[in-house]
Amino acid sequence: QLQLQASGPRLAKTSETLSLTCTVSGGSVSSSSYYWGWIRQPPGKGLEWIGSFYFSGTTYYNPSLKSRVTISVDTSKNQFSLMLSSVTAADTAVYYCARLDDTNGWSSYFDYWGQGTLVTVSS
Amino acid sequence: DIQMTQSPSSLSASVGDRVTITCRASQTISSYLNWYQQKPGKAPKLLIYAASSLQSGVPSRFSGSGSGTDFTLTISSLQPEDFATYYCQQSYSTPHPTFGPGTKVVIK
């Protein structure tokens, strides 16, 4: 059974960089036809896709966050990471890591999610 | 960017009711539409993919329909465990997905 576990500091300071890591077990981040990504949800609000990477190594980012986001992967540890720079209170959210399954040749979907981790941005 | 809207934003219903939630895309997305259920403090759970395909393990009272720009999620007989928030998500622009704003289903 595939599992994703996000970890990292629960508190980030205004103007600094938020960093989270997602550890994948029961599967490989190098598996073909899967994207691995980050989604966030501000308290009481909806879901926002942050970015993803493809097994080939290509990364994709939400245009609204692109200038501040970096997603990287460590295949040796079966992990992928998120860095979001110059954070403000508006970046306070639950951050989820998730797998986007693109294997059925039709609609891709997020089928496995981590438990979510609340990161609070404060000065 | 493809924008997604949902209606209503919230609804109240009773156990046993038939519930319908609508999702609309800002441009045609064929059947590249998924539905998720989210309960408080939990990650979203995939219910329906490709507009009408039921994810494994999801009860058959959930169904999806639509194509193009207009889609619906129907719960045929609402159960106590179905009170949650439901999100649609377009995958037409994979790998740049976008989610709808959500519909909260509360107990009447």
Coordinates of C-alpha atoms in Angstrom, one line a residue:
Chain A
Q1 CA 0.0 0.0 0.0
L2 CA 1.4 3.3 -1.1
Q3 CA 1.9 5.8 1.7
L4 CA 3.1 9.4 1.7
Q5 CA 4.3 11.2 4.8
A6 CA 5.1 14.9 4.8
S7 CA 7.5 16.3 7.4
G8 CA 9.2 19.6 8.2
P9 CA 8.9 22.7 10.4
R10 CA 5.4 23.7 11.4
L11 CA 6.4 27.3 11.7
A12 CA 8.0 29.6 9.2
K13 CA 9.0 33.2 9.6
T14 CA 7.7 35.9 7.4
S15 CA 10.0 36.5 4.3
E16 CA 11.9 33.3 4.9
T17 CA 11.7 30.0 3.1
L18 CA 9.2 27.2 3.9
S19 CA 10.6 23.7 3.4
L20 CA 8.8 20.4 3.5
T21 CA 9.7 16.8 2.5
C22 CA 7.5 14.0 1.5
T23 CA 8.7 10.5 2.1
V24 CA 7.1 7.8 -0.1
S25 CA 6.8 4.2 1.0
G26 CA 5.2 1.2 -0.8
G27 CA 6.1 2.7 -4.2
S28 CA 8.8 4.6 -6.1
V29 CA 9.0 8.3 -7.1
S30 CA 10.8 7.0 -10.2
S31 CA 7.7 5.0 -11.4
S32 CA 6.6 5.9 -14.9
S33 CA 3.4 7.7 -15.6
Y34 CA 3.1 9.3 -12.2
Y35 CA 3.5 12.9 -11.1
W36 CA 4.3 13.7 -7.5
G37 CA 3.1 17.0 -6.2
W38 CA 2.1 19.4 -3.5
I39 CA -1.3 20.9 -2.8
R40 CA -2.1 23.3 -0.1
Q41 CA -5.3 24.4 1.8
P42 CA -5.4 27.6 3.8
P43 CA -7.5 27.2 7.0
G44 CA -11.2 27.1 6.1
K45 CA -10.5 27.5 2.4
G46 CA -10.2 25.3 -0.7
L47 CA -7.4 23.3 -2.4
E48 CA -4.7 24.9 -4.4
W49 CA -2.2 23.0 -6.5
I50 CA 1.3 24.2 -5.9
G51 CA 3.4 22.1 -8.3
S52 CA 4.5 18.6 -9.4
F53 CA 7.3 16.7 -10.9
Y54 CA 7.2 13.9 -13.4
F55 CA 9.1 10.7 -13.1
S56 CA 11.3 11.9 -16.0
G57 CA 12.5 14.8 -13.8
T58 CA 10.5 17.6 -15.3
T59 CA 8.8 20.0 -12.9
Y60 CA 5.6 22.0 -13.3
Y61 CA 4.5 24.9 -11.1
N62 CA 1.3 26.9 -10.5
P63 CA 1.9 30.1 -12.4
S64 CA 0.7 32.2 -9.4
L65 CA 3.5 30.7 -7.3
K66 CA 6.1 29.8 -9.8
S67 CA 8.6 32.6 -8.9
R68 CA 8.8 31.3 -5.3
V69 CA 8.5 27.5 -5.6
T70 CA 11.1 24.8 -6.1
I71 CA 10.2 21.1 -6.1
S72 CA 13.1 18.7 -6.0
V73 CA 13.4 14.9 -5.7
D74 CA 15.9 12.6 -4.0
T75 CA 15.4 9.2 -5.7
S76 CA 17.9 7.5 -3.3
K77 CA 15.7 8.4 -0.3
N78 CA 12.4 8.1 -2.3
Q79 CA 11.5 11.6 -1.2
F80 CA 10.5 14.8 -2.8
S81 CA 10.7 18.3 -1.3
L82 CA 9.0 21.7 -1.5
M83 CA 10.6 25.0 -1.0
L84 CA 8.5 28.1 -1.0
S85 CA 10.4 31.4 -0.6
S86 CA 9.5 34.8 0.7
V87 CA 6.6 33.5 2.7
T88 CA 3.9 35.7 4.2
A89 CA 0.9 35.0 6.4
A90 CA -1.1 34.2 3.2
D91 CA 1.1 31.1 2.8
T92 CA -0.2 29.7 6.1
A93 CA -2.0 26.4 5.1
V94 CA -2.1 22.7 5.4
Y95 CA 0.3 21.3 2.9
Y96 CA -0.4 18.0 1.3
C97 CA 1.9 15.8 -0.8
A98 CA 0.1 13.6 -3.3
R99 CA 0.5 11.3 -6.2
L100 CA -1.1 12.2 -9.5
D101 CA -1.9 9.0 -11.5
D102 CA -1.7 9.5 -15.2
T103 CA -1.6 5.8 -16.2
N104 CA -5.2 5.3 -17.4
G105 CA -4.7 7.3 -20.6
W106 CA -7.7 9.4 -19.8
S107 CA -8.2 11.6 -16.8
S108 CA -5.3 11.9 -14.3
Y109 CA -6.2 12.1 -10.7
F110 CA -4.7 12.4 -7.2
D111 CA -5.2 9.0 -5.8
Y112 CA -2.8 8.9 -2.8
W113 CA -2.4 11.8 -0.4
G114 CA -0.2 12.4 2.7
Q115 CA -1.8 13.3 5.9
G116 CA -1.2 17.0 5.6
T117 CA 0.9 19.2 7.7
L118 CA -0.1 22.7 8.9
V119 CA 2.5 25.3 8.4
T120 CA 2.0 28.6 10.1
V121 CA 3.8 31.7 8.8
S122 CA 4.4 34.3 11.5
S123 CA 6.9 37.1 12.2
Chain B
D1 CA -5.9 28.9 -16.8
I2 CA -9.0 26.8 -16.6
Q3 CA -11.2 28.1 -13.8
M4 CA -13.7 25.8 -12.0
T5 CA -16.9 26.8 -10.3
Q6 CA -19.2 24.8 -8.1
S7 CA -22.8 25.2 -7.0
P8 CA -24.1 25.4 -4.5
S9 CA -21.3 26.5 -2.1
S10 CA -23.1 24.7 0.6
L11 CA -26.3 22.7 1.1
S12 CA -28.2 21.2 3.9
A13 CA -29.8 17.8 3.5
S14 CA -31.2 14.9 5.4
V15 CA -30.1 11.3 5.6
G16 CA -31.7 9.5 2.6
D17 CA -31.9 12.6 0.4
R18 CA -30.7 12.6 -3.1
V19 CA -28.0 15.3 -3.5
T20 CA -26.7 16.8 -6.6
I21 CA -23.6 19.1 -6.9
T22 CA -22.7 20.9 -10.0
C23 CA -19.3 21.8 -11.3
R24 CA -18.6 24.1 -14.3
A25 CA -15.4 24.6 -16.2
S26 CA -14.4 27.9 -17.9
Q27 CA -13.7 26.1 -21.1
T28 CA -14.4 22.7 -22.5
I29 CA -12.5 19.9 -20.7
S30 CA -14.1 16.9 -22.3
S31 CA -14.4 14.3 -19.5
Y32 CA -11.2 15.3 -17.7
L33 CA -13.0 15.9 -14.4
N34 CA -12.6 14.3 -11.0
W35 CA -14.5 14.5 -7.7
Y36 CA -13.1 14.3 -4.2
Q37 CA -14.6 14.1 -0.7
Q38 CA -12.9 15.8 2.2
K39 CA -13.8 15.4 5.9
P40 CA -12.5 17.8 8.5
G41 CA -8.9 17.3 9.4
K42 CA -8.4 14.7 6.6
A43 CA -6.9 14.6 3.2
P44 CA -9.2 14.6 0.2
K45 CA -10.4 11.2 -1.0
L46 CA -10.9 10.4 -4.7
L47 CA -14.5 9.4 -5.5
I48 CA -15.0 9.8 -9.3
Y49 CA -12.5 10.1 -12.1
A50 CA -12.9 10.8 -15.8
A51 CA -16.3 12.4 -15.0
S52 CA -18.2 9.1 -14.4
S53 CA -15.8 6.3 -13.3
L54 CA -16.2 5.2 -9.7
Q55 CA -12.9 4.8 -7.8
S56 CA -12.4 1.4 -6.4
G57 CA -13.9 1.0 -3.0
V58 CA -16.3 4.0 -3.3
P59 CA -20.0 3.2 -2.6
S60 CA -22.2 3.0 -5.6
R61 CA -24.5 5.7 -4.3
F62 CA -22.0 8.1 -5.7
S63 CA -22.1 8.8 -9.4
G64 CA -20.8 11.4 -11.8
S65 CA -21.9 12.7 -15.1
G66 CA -21.3 15.3 -17.7
S67 CA -18.8 16.4 -20.3
G68 CA -17.6 19.5 -22.0
T69 CA -18.1 22.3 -19.4
D70 CA -20.9 21.0 -17.1
F71 CA -20.6 18.2 -14.6
T72 CA -22.6 16.8 -11.7
L73 CA -21.9 14.6 -8.7
T74 CA -24.9 12.8 -7.4
I75 CA -25.3 11.0 -4.1
S76 CA -28.4 8.8 -4.5
S77 CA -29.2 8.4 -0.8
L78 CA -27.2 10.5 1.6
Q79 CA -25.7 8.6 4.5
P80 CA -24.4 10.0 7.8
E81 CA -20.8 9.5 6.7
D82 CA -21.3 11.6 3.5
F83 CA -21.5 14.9 5.3
A84 CA -18.3 16.5 4.0
T85 CA -17.0 19.0 1.5
Y86 CA -16.8 17.9 -2.1
Y87 CA -14.3 19.3 -4.7
C88 CA -14.2 18.9 -8.4
Q89 CA -10.8 19.0 -10.2
Q90 CA -10.0 19.3 -13.9
S91 CA -7.2 17.3 -15.4
Y92 CA -7.6 18.6 -18.9
S93 CA -4.5 20.8 -18.4
T94 CA -2.5 18.1 -16.7
P95 CA 0.0 18.6 -15.2
H96 CA -1.6 21.9 -14.2
P97 CA -4.8 20.8 -12.4
T98 CA -7.2 23.2 -10.8
F99 CA -9.8 22.6 -8.2
G100 CA -13.3 24.0 -7.7
P101 CA -14.0 26.0 -4.6
G102 CA -15.9 23.2 -2.9
T103 CA -19.4 22.3 -1.8
K104 CA -20.1 21.7 1.9
V105 CA -22.9 19.2 2.6
V106 CA -24.3 19.7 6.1
I107 CA -27.0 18.0 8.1
K108 CA -30.4 19.6 7.9

